Coordinates of C-alpha atoms and ligand atoms in Angstrom, one line a residue:
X1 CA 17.5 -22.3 -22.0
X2 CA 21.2 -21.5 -23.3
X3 CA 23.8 -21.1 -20.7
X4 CA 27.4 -19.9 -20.5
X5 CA 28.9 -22.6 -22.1
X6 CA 26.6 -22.6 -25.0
X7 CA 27.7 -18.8 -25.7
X8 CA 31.2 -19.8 -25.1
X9 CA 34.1 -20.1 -28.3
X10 CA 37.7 -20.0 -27.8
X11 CA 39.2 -18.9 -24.7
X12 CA 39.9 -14.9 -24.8
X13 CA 42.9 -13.9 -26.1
X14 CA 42.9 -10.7 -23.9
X15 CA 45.3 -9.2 -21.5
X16 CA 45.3 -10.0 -17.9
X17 CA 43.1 -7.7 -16.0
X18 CA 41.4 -6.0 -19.5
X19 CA 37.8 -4.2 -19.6
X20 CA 36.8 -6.6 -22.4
X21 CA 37.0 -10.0 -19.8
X22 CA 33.9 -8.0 -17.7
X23 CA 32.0 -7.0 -20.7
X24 CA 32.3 -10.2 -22.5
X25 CA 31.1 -11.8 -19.2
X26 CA 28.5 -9.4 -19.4
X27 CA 27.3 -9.7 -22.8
X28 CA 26.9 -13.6 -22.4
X29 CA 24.6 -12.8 -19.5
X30 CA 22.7 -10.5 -21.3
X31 CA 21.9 -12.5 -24.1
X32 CA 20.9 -15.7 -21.8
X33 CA 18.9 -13.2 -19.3
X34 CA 16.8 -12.5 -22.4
X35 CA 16.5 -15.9 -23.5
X36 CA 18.2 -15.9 -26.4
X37 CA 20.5 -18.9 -27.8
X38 CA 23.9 -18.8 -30.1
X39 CA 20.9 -19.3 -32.9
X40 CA 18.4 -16.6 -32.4
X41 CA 21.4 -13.9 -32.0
X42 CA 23.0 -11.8 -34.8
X43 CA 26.5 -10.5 -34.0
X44 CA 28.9 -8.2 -35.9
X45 CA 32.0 -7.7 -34.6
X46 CA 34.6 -4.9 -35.4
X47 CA 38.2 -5.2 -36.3
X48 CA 39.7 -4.5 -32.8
X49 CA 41.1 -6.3 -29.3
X50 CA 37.0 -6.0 -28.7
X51 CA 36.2 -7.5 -32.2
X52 CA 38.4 -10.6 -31.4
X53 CA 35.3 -11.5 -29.1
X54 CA 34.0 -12.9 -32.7
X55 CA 36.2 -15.9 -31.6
X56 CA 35.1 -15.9 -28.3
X57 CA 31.3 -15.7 -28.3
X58 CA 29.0 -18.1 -30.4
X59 CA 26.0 -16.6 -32.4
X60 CA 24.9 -15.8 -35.8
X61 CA 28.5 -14.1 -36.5
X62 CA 30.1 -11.3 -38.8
X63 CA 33.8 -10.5 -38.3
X64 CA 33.2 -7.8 -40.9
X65 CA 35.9 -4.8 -41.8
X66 CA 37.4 -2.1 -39.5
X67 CA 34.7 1.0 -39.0
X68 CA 32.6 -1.3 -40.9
X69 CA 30.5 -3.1 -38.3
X70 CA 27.3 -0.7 -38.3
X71 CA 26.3 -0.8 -42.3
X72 CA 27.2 -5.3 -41.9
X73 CA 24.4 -5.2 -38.9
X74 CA 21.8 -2.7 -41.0
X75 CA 22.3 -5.3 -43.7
X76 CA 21.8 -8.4 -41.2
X77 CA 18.6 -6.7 -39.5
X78 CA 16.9 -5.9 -42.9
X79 CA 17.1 -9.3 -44.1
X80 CA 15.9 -11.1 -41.3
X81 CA 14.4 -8.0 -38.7
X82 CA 13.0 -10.5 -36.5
X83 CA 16.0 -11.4 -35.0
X84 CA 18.0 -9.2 -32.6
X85 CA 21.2 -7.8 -34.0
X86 CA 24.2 -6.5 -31.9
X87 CA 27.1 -5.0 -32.7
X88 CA 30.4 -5.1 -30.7
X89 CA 33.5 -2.8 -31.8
X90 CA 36.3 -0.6 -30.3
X91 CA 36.4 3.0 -29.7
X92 CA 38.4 3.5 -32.6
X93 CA 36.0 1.4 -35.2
X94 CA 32.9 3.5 -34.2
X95 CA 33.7 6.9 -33.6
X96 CA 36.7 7.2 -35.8
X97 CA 36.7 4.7 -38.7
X98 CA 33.4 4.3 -38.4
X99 CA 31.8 7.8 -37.4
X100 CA 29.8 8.0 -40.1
X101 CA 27.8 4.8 -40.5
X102 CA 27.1 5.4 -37.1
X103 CA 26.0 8.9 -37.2
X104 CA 23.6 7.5 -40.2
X105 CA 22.5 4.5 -38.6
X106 CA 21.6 6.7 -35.7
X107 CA 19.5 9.2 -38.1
X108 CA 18.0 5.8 -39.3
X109 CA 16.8 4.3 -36.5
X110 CA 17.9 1.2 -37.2
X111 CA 16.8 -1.6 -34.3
X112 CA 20.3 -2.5 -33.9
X113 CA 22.3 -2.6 -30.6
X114 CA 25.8 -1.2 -31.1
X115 CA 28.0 -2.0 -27.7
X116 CA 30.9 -0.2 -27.5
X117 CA 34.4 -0.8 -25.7
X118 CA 35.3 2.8 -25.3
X119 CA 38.9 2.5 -23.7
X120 CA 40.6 5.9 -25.4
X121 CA 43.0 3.7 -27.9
X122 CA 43.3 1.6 -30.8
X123 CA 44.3 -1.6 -28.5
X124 CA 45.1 -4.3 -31.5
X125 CA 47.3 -2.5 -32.9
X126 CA 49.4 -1.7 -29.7
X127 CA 48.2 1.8 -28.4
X128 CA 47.6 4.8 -30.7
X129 CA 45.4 7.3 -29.5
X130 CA 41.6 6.5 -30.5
X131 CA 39.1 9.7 -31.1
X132 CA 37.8 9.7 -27.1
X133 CA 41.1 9.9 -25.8
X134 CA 41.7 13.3 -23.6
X135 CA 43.2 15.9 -25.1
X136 CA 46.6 16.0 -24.1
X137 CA 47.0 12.4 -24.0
X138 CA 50.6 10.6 -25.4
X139 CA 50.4 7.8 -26.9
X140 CA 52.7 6.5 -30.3
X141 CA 50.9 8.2 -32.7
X142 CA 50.9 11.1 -30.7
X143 CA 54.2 11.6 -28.3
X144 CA 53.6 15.2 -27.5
X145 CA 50.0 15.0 -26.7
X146 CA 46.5 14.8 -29.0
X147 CA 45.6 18.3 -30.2
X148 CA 42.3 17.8 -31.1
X149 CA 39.2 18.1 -28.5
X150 CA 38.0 14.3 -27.7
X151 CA 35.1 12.8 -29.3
X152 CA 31.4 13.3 -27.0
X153 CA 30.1 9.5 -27.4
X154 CA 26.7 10.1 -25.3
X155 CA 26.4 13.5 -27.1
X156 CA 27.0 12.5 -31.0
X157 CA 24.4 9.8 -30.3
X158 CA 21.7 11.4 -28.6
X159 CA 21.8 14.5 -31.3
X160 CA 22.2 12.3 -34.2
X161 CA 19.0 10.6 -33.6
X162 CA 19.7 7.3 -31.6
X163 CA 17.0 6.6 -29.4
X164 CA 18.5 4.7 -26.8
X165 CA 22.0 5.9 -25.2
X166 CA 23.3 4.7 -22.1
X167 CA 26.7 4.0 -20.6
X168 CA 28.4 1.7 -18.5
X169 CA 31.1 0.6 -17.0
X170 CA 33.5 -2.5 -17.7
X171 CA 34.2 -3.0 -13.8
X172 CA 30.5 -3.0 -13.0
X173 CA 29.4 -6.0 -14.7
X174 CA 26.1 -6.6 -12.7
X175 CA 25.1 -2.8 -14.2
X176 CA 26.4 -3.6 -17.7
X177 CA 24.5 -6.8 -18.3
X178 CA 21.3 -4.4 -17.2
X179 CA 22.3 -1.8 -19.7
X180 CA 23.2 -3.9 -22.9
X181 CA 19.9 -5.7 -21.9
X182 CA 17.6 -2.9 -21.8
X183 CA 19.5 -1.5 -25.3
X184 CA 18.7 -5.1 -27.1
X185 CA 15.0 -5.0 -25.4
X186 CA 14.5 -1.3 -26.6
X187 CA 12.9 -0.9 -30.3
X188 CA 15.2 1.3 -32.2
X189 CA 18.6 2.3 -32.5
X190 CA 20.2 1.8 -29.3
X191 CA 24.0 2.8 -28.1
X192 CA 25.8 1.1 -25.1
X193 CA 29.0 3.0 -24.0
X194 CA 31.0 1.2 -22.2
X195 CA 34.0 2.9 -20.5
X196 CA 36.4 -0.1 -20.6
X197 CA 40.2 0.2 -19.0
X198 CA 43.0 -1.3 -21.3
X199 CA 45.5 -1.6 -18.6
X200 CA 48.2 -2.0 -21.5
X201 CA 48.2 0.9 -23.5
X202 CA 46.3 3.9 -21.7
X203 CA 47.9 4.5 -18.5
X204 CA 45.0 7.3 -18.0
X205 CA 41.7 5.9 -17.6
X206 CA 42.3 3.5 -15.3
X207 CA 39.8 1.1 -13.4
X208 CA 40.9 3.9 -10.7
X209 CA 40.3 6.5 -12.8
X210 CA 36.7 5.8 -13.3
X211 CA 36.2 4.5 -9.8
X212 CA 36.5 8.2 -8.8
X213 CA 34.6 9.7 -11.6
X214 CA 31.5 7.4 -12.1
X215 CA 28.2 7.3 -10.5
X216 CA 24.7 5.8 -11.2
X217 CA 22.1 8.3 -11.9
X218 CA 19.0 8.5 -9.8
X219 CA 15.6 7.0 -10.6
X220 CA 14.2 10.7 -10.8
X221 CA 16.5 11.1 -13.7
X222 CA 14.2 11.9 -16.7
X223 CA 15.6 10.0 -19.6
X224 CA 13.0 10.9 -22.1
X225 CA 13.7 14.4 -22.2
X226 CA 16.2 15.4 -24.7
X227 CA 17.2 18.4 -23.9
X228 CA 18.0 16.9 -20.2
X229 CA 20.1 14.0 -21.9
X230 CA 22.1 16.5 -23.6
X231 CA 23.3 18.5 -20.7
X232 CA 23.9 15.2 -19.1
X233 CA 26.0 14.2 -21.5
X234 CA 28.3 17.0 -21.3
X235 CA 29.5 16.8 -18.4
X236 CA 32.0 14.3 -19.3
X237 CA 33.9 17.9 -19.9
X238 CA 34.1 18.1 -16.0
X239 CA 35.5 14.3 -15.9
X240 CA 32.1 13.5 -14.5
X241 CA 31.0 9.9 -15.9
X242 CA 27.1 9.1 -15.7
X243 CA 26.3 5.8 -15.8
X244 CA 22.4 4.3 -16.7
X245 CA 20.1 5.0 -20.0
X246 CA 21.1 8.3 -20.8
X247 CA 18.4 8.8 -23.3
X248 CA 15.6 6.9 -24.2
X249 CA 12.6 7.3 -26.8
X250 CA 10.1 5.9 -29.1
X251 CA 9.8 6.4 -32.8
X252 CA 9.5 3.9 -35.8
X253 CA 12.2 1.9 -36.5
X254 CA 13.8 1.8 -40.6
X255 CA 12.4 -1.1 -40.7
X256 CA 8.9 -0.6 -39.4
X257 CA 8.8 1.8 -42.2
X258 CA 9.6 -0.8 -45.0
X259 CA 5.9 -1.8 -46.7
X260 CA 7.7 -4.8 -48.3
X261 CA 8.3 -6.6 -44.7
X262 CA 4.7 -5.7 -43.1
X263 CA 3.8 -9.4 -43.5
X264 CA 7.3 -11.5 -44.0
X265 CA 11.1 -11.0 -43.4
X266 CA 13.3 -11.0 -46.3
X267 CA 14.8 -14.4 -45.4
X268 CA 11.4 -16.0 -45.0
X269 CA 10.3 -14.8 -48.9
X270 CA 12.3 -17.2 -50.4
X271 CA 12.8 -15.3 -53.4
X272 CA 16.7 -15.0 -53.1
X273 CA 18.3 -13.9 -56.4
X274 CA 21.0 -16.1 -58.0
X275 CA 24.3 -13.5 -57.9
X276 CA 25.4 -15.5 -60.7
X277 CA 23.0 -14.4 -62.9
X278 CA 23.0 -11.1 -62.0
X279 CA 27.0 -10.7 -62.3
X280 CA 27.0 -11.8 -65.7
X281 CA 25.2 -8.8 -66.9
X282 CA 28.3 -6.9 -66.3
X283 CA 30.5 -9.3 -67.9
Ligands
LIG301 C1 40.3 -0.3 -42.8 C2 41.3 -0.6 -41.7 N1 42.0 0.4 -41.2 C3 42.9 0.1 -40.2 C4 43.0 -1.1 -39.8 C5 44.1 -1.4 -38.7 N2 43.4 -1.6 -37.4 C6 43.1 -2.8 -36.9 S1 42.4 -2.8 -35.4 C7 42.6 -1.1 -35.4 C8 42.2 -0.3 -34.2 C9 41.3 -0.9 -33.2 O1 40.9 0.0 -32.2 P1 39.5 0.0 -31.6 O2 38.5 0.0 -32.7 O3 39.4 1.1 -30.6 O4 39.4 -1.4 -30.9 P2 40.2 -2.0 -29.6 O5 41.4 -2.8 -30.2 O6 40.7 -0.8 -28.8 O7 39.3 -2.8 -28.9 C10 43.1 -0.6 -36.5 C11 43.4 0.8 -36.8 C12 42.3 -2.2 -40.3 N3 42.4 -3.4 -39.9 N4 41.4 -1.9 -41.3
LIG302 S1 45.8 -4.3 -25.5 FE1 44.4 -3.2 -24.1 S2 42.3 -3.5 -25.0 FE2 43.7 -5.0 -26.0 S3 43.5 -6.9 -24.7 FE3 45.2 -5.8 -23.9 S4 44.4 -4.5 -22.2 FE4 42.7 -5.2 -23.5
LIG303 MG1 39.7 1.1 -28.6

């Protein structure tokens, strides 16, 4: 069985007291809780203070292009859907630069898990406001406050066809490993939110912040019902944070809906085309 150090790369790069220390702990966990090693593991990371973890975390690894993370995993999955596939990318790279992929890949269905550090800014590039930030918020690229109303995470998801959402939080690590664990384990697109203080650049939603607005939801809670999910999600217009699976339900994956991988994955048919041959048609 793999253990920490065998999921360990470089040491992290990130600031002192950052969101991303807990959910790269987290994520580790995760993947040796289910068993997994740095060779039965897919990874594609974003372009981001979160995608840096590329460096930090061995597996199967993509550092693929800014917003571009989703379609790189969809890719990885299809050849070789045997293998679990995450994705781990920024705020900014997934609801902004990346909306639509995800938005598709949720309409899709795609058993891919997509872990997001939600922490309201673009981080790498030294604090501009990122689509979930409140409205109202200053930051450089907007000194007198974002006009626009803040992107809905839980919501988008959950209406564009994902079939796992949950969220987490970045100072609960324990709960995070359980979430991002139960979003690789589920069979379909799945969505981990993770609210994740950048104590540099978003003097807003701090670890205090949160501390006052999250809280677990009950085992009552019925995650299967859509319509439930949705109202859930909105109260994040009250500041109130829910954390647990938001949503969860069955329905074939893309892939289970493929004919040509019923009996093998891609990788294992061996009939790999030579690109060479095929770019010299164009020349
Ligand atoms: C196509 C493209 N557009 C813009 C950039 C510049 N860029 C690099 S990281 C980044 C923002 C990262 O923010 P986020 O995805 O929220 O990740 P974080 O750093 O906050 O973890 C941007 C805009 C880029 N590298 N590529
Ligand atoms: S800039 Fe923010 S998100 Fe990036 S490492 Fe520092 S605290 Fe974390
Ligand atoms: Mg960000």
């Amino acid at each position: 069985m793999a253990n920490i150090q065998d999921f360990s790369g470089y040491n992290p790069t990130w600031c002192p007291g950052c969101g991303d220390w807990g959910i790269g702990i987290a994520i580790k966990q995760a993947l040796i809780q289910l068993g997994l090693d740095p060779s039965s593991v897919g990874a594609v990371f974003g372009i981001g203070c979160s995608g840096n973890m590329n460096d930090f975390l061995n597996a199967y690894a993509i550092h693929s292009l800014h917003g571009r993370a989703i379609p790189n995993a969809i890719g990885f999955k299809i050849a070789n859907h045997k293998m679990p596939v995450i994705v781990i990318a920024g705020d900014g790279d997934t609801y902004g630069e990346g909306g639509n992929h995800l938005m598709h890949a949720c309409r899709g269905n795609h058993d891919i898990t997509v872990i997001v550090h939600d922490n309201g800014v673009y981080g790498l590039t030294t604090g501009q406001s990122a689509p979930t930030a409140q409205k109202g918020f200053k930051s450089k690229s907007t000194p007198t406050g974002i006009i626009e109303t803040p992107i809905n995470p839980l919501a988008l998801t959950i209406t564009s066809g994902a079939t796992f959402v949950a969220q987490s939080f970045a100072g609960d690590a324990i709960h995070t490993i359980s979430m991002i664990k139960a979003g690789i384990e589920h069979k379909g697109f799945s969505v981990v939110n993770i609210l994740q203080p950048c104590v540099t650049f978003n003097k807003v939603n701090t670890y205090q912040y949160y501390l006052q607005r999250v809280y677990k939801l009950d085992e009552n809670y019925q995650k299967n019902d859509f319509k439930i999910a949705v109202q859930k999600s909105l109260e994040i217009n009250d500041e109130k944070f829910p954390l647990g699976i938001i949503y969860q339900n069955k329905k074939a994956t893309y892939s289970d809906q493929l004919p040509q991988l019923k009996d093998s994955t891609l990788v294992d048919k061996k009939r790999f085309t030579d690109i060479d041959q095929i770019s010299k048609l164009f020349i």
